[in-house]
CSV table of N, CA, C and O in Angstrom, one decimal:
chain,number,residue,atom,x,y,z
A,21,UNK,N,-9.2,14.7,-5.1
A,21,UNK,CA,-8.4,14.3,-6.0
A,21,UNK,C,-7.4,12.9,-5.8
A,21,UNK,O,-7.1,12.3,-6.6
A,22,UNK,N,-7.0,13.1,-4.3
A,22,UNK,CA,-6.1,11.8,-4.0
A,22,UNK,C,-6.7,10.7,-4.0
A,22,UNK,O,-6.3,9.7,-4.3
A,23,UNK,N,-8.1,10.7,-3.9
A,23,UNK,CA,-9.1,9.3,-3.9
A,23,UNK,C,-8.8,8.8,-5.4
A,23,UNK,O,-8.6,7.4,-5.5
A,24,UNK,N,-9.0,9.7,-6.5
A,24,UNK,CA,-9.1,9.1,-7.8
A,24,UNK,C,-7.7,8.9,-8.1
A,24,UNK,O,-7.3,7.8,-9.1
A,25,UNK,N,-6.5,9.4,-7.7
A,25,UNK,CA,-5.1,9.0,-7.9
A,25,UNK,C,-4.9,7.3,-7.2
A,25,UNK,O,-4.5,6.5,-7.9
A,26,UNK,N,-5.7,7.3,-6.1
A,26,UNK,CA,-5.2,6.0,-5.4
A,26,UNK,C,-6.2,4.9,-6.1
A,26,UNK,O,-5.8,3.7,-6.3
A,27,UNK,N,-7.2,5.2,-6.6
A,27,UNK,CA,-8.2,4.4,-7.2
A,27,UNK,C,-7.6,3.6,-8.6
A,27,UNK,O,-8.0,2.7,-9.0
A,28,UNK,N,-7.3,4.9,-9.4
A,28,UNK,CA,-6.9,4.3,-10.7
A,28,UNK,C,-5.3,4.2,-10.8
A,28,UNK,O,-4.8,3.6,-11.9
A,29,UNK,N,-4.6,4.1,-9.8
A,29,UNK,CA,-3.2,4.2,-10.0
A,29,UNK,C,-3.0,2.6,-10.1
A,29,UNK,O,-3.5,1.9,-9.1
A,30,UNK,N,-2.1,1.9,-10.8
A,30,UNK,CA,-2.0,0.7,-10.8
A,30,UNK,C,-0.5,0.4,-10.8
A,30,UNK,O,0.4,1.1,-11.4
A,31,UNK,N,-0.2,-0.6,-10.1
A,31,UNK,CA,1.3,-0.9,-10.1
A,31,UNK,C,1.9,-1.5,-11.1
A,31,UNK,O,1.3,-2.2,-12.0
A,32,UNK,N,3.1,-1.4,-11.3
A,32,UNK,CA,3.6,-1.8,-12.8
A,32,UNK,C,3.7,-3.8,-12.5
A,32,UNK,O,3.5,-4.2,-11.5
A,33,UNK,N,3.3,-4.0,-13.7
A,33,UNK,CA,3.4,-5.9,-13.7
A,33,UNK,C,4.5,-6.5,-13.1
A,33,UNK,O,4.0,-7.2,-12.2
A,34,UNK,N,5.6,-6.1,-13.0
A,34,UNK,CA,6.8,-6.7,-12.6
A,34,UNK,C,6.6,-6.4,-10.9
A,34,UNK,O,7.2,-7.5,-10.2
A,35,UNK,N,6.0,-5.5,-10.4
A,35,UNK,CA,5.9,-5.2,-9.2
A,35,UNK,C,4.7,-5.6,-8.6
A,35,UNK,O,4.4,-5.4,-7.3
A,36,UNK,N,3.8,-6.1,-9.2
A,36,UNK,CA,2.7,-6.5,-8.7
A,36,UNK,C,2.7,-7.8,-7.5
A,36,UNK,O,2.0,-7.6,-6.4
A,37,UNK,N,3.5,-8.6,-7.7
A,37,UNK,CA,3.6,-9.7,-6.3
A,37,UNK,C,4.1,-8.9,-5.0
A,37,UNK,O,3.7,-9.3,-4.3
A,38,UNK,N,5.1,-8.1,-5.6
A,38,UNK,CA,5.5,-7.5,-4.2
A,38,UNK,C,4.6,-6.4,-3.8
A,38,UNK,O,4.7,-6.4,-2.4
A,39,UNK,N,3.8,-5.8,-4.4
A,39,UNK,CA,2.7,-4.9,-4.0
A,39,UNK,C,1.8,-5.8,-3.3
A,39,UNK,O,1.4,-5.5,-2.1
A,40,UNK,N,1.4,-6.8,-3.8
A,40,UNK,CA,0.4,-7.7,-2.9
A,40,UNK,C,1.0,-8.3,-1.7
A,40,UNK,O,0.4,-8.3,-0.7
A,41,UNK,N,2.4,-8.4,-1.6
A,41,UNK,CA,3.1,-8.9,-0.4
A,41,UNK,C,3.2,-8.0,0.6
A,41,UNK,O,2.7,-8.0,1.7
A,42,UNK,N,3.4,-6.6,0.1
A,42,UNK,CA,3.4,-5.6,1.1
A,42,UNK,C,2.0,-5.2,1.7
A,42,UNK,O,2.1,-5.0,2.8
A,43,UNK,N,1.0,-5.5,0.9
A,43,UNK,CA,-0.4,-5.3,1.4
A,43,UNK,C,-0.8,-6.3,2.3
A,43,UNK,O,-1.1,-5.8,3.4
A,44,UNK,N,-0.5,-7.6,2.2
A,44,UNK,CA,-0.6,-8.7,3.1
A,44,UNK,C,0.0,-8.4,4.4
A,44,UNK,O,-0.6,-8.6,5.5
A,45,UNK,N,1.3,-7.8,4.4
A,45,UNK,CA,2.0,-7.3,5.5
A,45,UNK,C,1.3,-6.4,6.2
A,45,UNK,O,1.3,-6.5,7.5
A,46,UNK,N,0.9,-5.3,5.7
A,46,UNK,CA,0.2,-4.2,6.3
A,46,UNK,C,-0.8,-4.5,6.9
A,46,UNK,O,-1.2,-4.1,8.0
A,47,UNK,N,-1.8,-5.4,6.3
A,47,UNK,CA,-2.9,-5.9,6.7
A,47,UNK,C,-2.8,-6.9,8.0
A,47,UNK,O,-3.8,-7.3,8.8
A,48,UNK,N,-1.7,-7.7,7.9
A,48,UNK,CA,-1.6,-8.5,9.2
A,48,UNK,C,-1.1,-7.8,10.5
A,48,UNK,O,-1.2,-8.6,11.4
A,49,UNK,N,-0.7,-6.6,10.2
A,49,UNK,CA,-0.1,-5.8,11.5
A,49,UNK,C,-1.4,-5.4,12.3
A,49,UNK,O,-2.5,-5.4,11.9
A,50,UNK,N,-1.3,-5.6,13.5
A,50,UNK,CA,-2.2,-5.2,14.7
A,50,UNK,C,-2.5,-3.7,14.4
A,50,UNK,O,-1.6,-3.1,14.3
A,51,UNK,N,-3.7,-3.2,15.4
A,51,UNK,CA,-4.0,-1.5,15.2
A,51,UNK,C,-2.9,-1.1,16.2
A,51,UNK,O,-2.4,0.2,16.2
A,52,UNK,N,-2.4,-1.9,17.2
A,52,UNK,CA,-1.3,-1.4,18.2
A,52,UNK,C,0.1,-1.0,17.2
A,52,UNK,O,0.4,0.1,17.4
A,53,UNK,N,0.3,-2.1,16.6
A,53,UNK,CA,1.4,-1.8,15.9
A,53,UNK,C,1.5,-0.7,14.9
A,53,UNK,O,2.6,0.3,14.8
A,54,UNK,N,0.2,-0.7,14.0
A,54,UNK,CA,0.2,0.5,13.2
A,54,UNK,C,0.0,1.9,14.0
A,54,UNK,O,0.7,2.9,13.3
A,55,UNK,N,-0.4,1.9,15.1
A,55,UNK,CA,-0.5,3.2,15.9
A,55,UNK,C,1.0,3.6,16.4
A,55,UNK,O,1.5,4.6,16.4
A,56,UNK,N,1.8,2.6,16.4
A,56,UNK,CA,3.0,2.9,16.9
A,56,UNK,C,3.8,3.6,15.9
A,56,UNK,O,4.6,4.4,16.3
A,57,UNK,N,3.6,3.1,14.7
A,57,UNK,CA,4.6,3.6,13.6
A,57,UNK,C,3.7,5.0,13.0
A,57,UNK,O,4.1,5.5,12.1
A,58,UNK,N,2.4,5.0,13.3
A,58,UNK,CA,1.7,6.1,12.8
A,58,UNK,C,1.2,6.1,11.6
A,58,UNK,O,1.0,7.0,10.7
A,59,UNK,N,0.5,4.7,11.3
A,59,UNK,CA,0.0,4.5,9.7
A,59,UNK,C,-1.5,4.3,10.1
A,59,UNK,O,-1.7,3.8,11.0
A,60,UNK,N,-2.3,4.6,9.0
A,60,UNK,CA,-3.6,4.2,8.8
A,60,UNK,C,-4.2,3.4,7.7
A,60,UNK,O,-3.3,3.5,6.5
A,61,UNK,N,-5.1,2.7,7.8
A,61,UNK,CA,-5.6,1.7,6.8
A,61,UNK,C,-5.7,2.5,5.4
A,61,UNK,O,-5.5,1.9,4.2
A,62,UNK,N,-6.1,3.8,5.5
A,62,UNK,CA,-6.1,4.6,4.3
A,62,UNK,C,-4.8,4.8,3.7
A,62,UNK,O,-4.8,5.1,2.2
A,63,UNK,N,-3.4,4.6,4.4
A,63,UNK,CA,-2.3,4.8,3.9
A,63,UNK,C,-1.8,3.4,3.2
A,63,UNK,O,-0.7,3.5,2.5
A,64,UNK,N,-2.4,2.5,3.3
A,64,UNK,CA,-2.2,1.1,2.9
A,64,UNK,C,-1.5,1.1,1.4
A,64,UNK,O,-0.6,0.8,1.1
A,65,UNK,N,-2.1,1.4,0.6
A,65,UNK,CA,-1.9,1.6,-0.9
A,65,UNK,C,-0.6,2.3,-1.3
A,65,UNK,O,0.1,1.7,-2.0
A,66,UNK,N,-0.6,3.3,-0.6
A,66,UNK,CA,0.5,4.5,-0.9
A,66,UNK,C,1.9,3.5,-0.3
A,66,UNK,O,2.8,3.6,-1.0
A,67,UNK,N,1.7,3.2,0.8
A,67,UNK,CA,2.9,2.6,1.6
A,67,UNK,C,3.4,1.2,0.7
A,67,UNK,O,4.3,1.0,0.6
A,68,UNK,N,2.3,0.5,0.4
A,68,UNK,CA,2.4,-0.9,-0.3
A,68,UNK,C,3.2,-0.6,-1.6
A,68,UNK,O,4.3,-1.3,-1.9
A,69,UNK,N,2.8,0.6,-2.3
A,69,UNK,CA,3.3,1.0,-3.7
A,69,UNK,C,4.7,1.4,-3.5
A,69,UNK,O,5.9,1.2,-4.3
A,70,UNK,N,4.8,2.2,-2.5
A,70,UNK,CA,6.4,2.6,-2.0
A,70,UNK,C,7.3,1.4,-1.8
A,70,UNK,O,8.4,1.3,-2.2
A,71,UNK,N,6.9,0.4,-1.2
A,71,UNK,CA,7.6,-0.8,-0.7
A,71,UNK,C,7.6,-1.4,-2.0
A,71,UNK,O,8.8,-2.4,-1.9
A,72,UNK,N,6.9,-1.7,-2.8
A,72,UNK,CA,7.3,-2.6,-4.1
A,72,UNK,C,8.2,-2.0,-4.9
A,72,UNK,O,8.6,-2.8,-5.7
A,73,UNK,N,8.4,-1.0,-4.8
A,73,UNK,CA,9.3,-0.1,-5.6
A,73,UNK,C,10.8,-0.4,-5.1
A,73,UNK,O,11.8,-0.7,-6.2
A,74,UNK,N,11.1,-0.3,-4.2
A,74,UNK,CA,12.2,-0.6,-3.3
A,74,UNK,C,12.8,-1.9,-3.9
A,74,UNK,O,12.4,-3.0,-4.0
């Protein structure tokens, strides 16, 4: 069920640019940096959405 939530969930239009910037930041991190903070690529949409709201 979580897959469908991630697949169909869309950021609000005013948050779209911040969401894209957050995703770019997450994708630019090396695998070592991601391992240090304990996130996986599957977590990127959720984390980017949380970052765009703040």
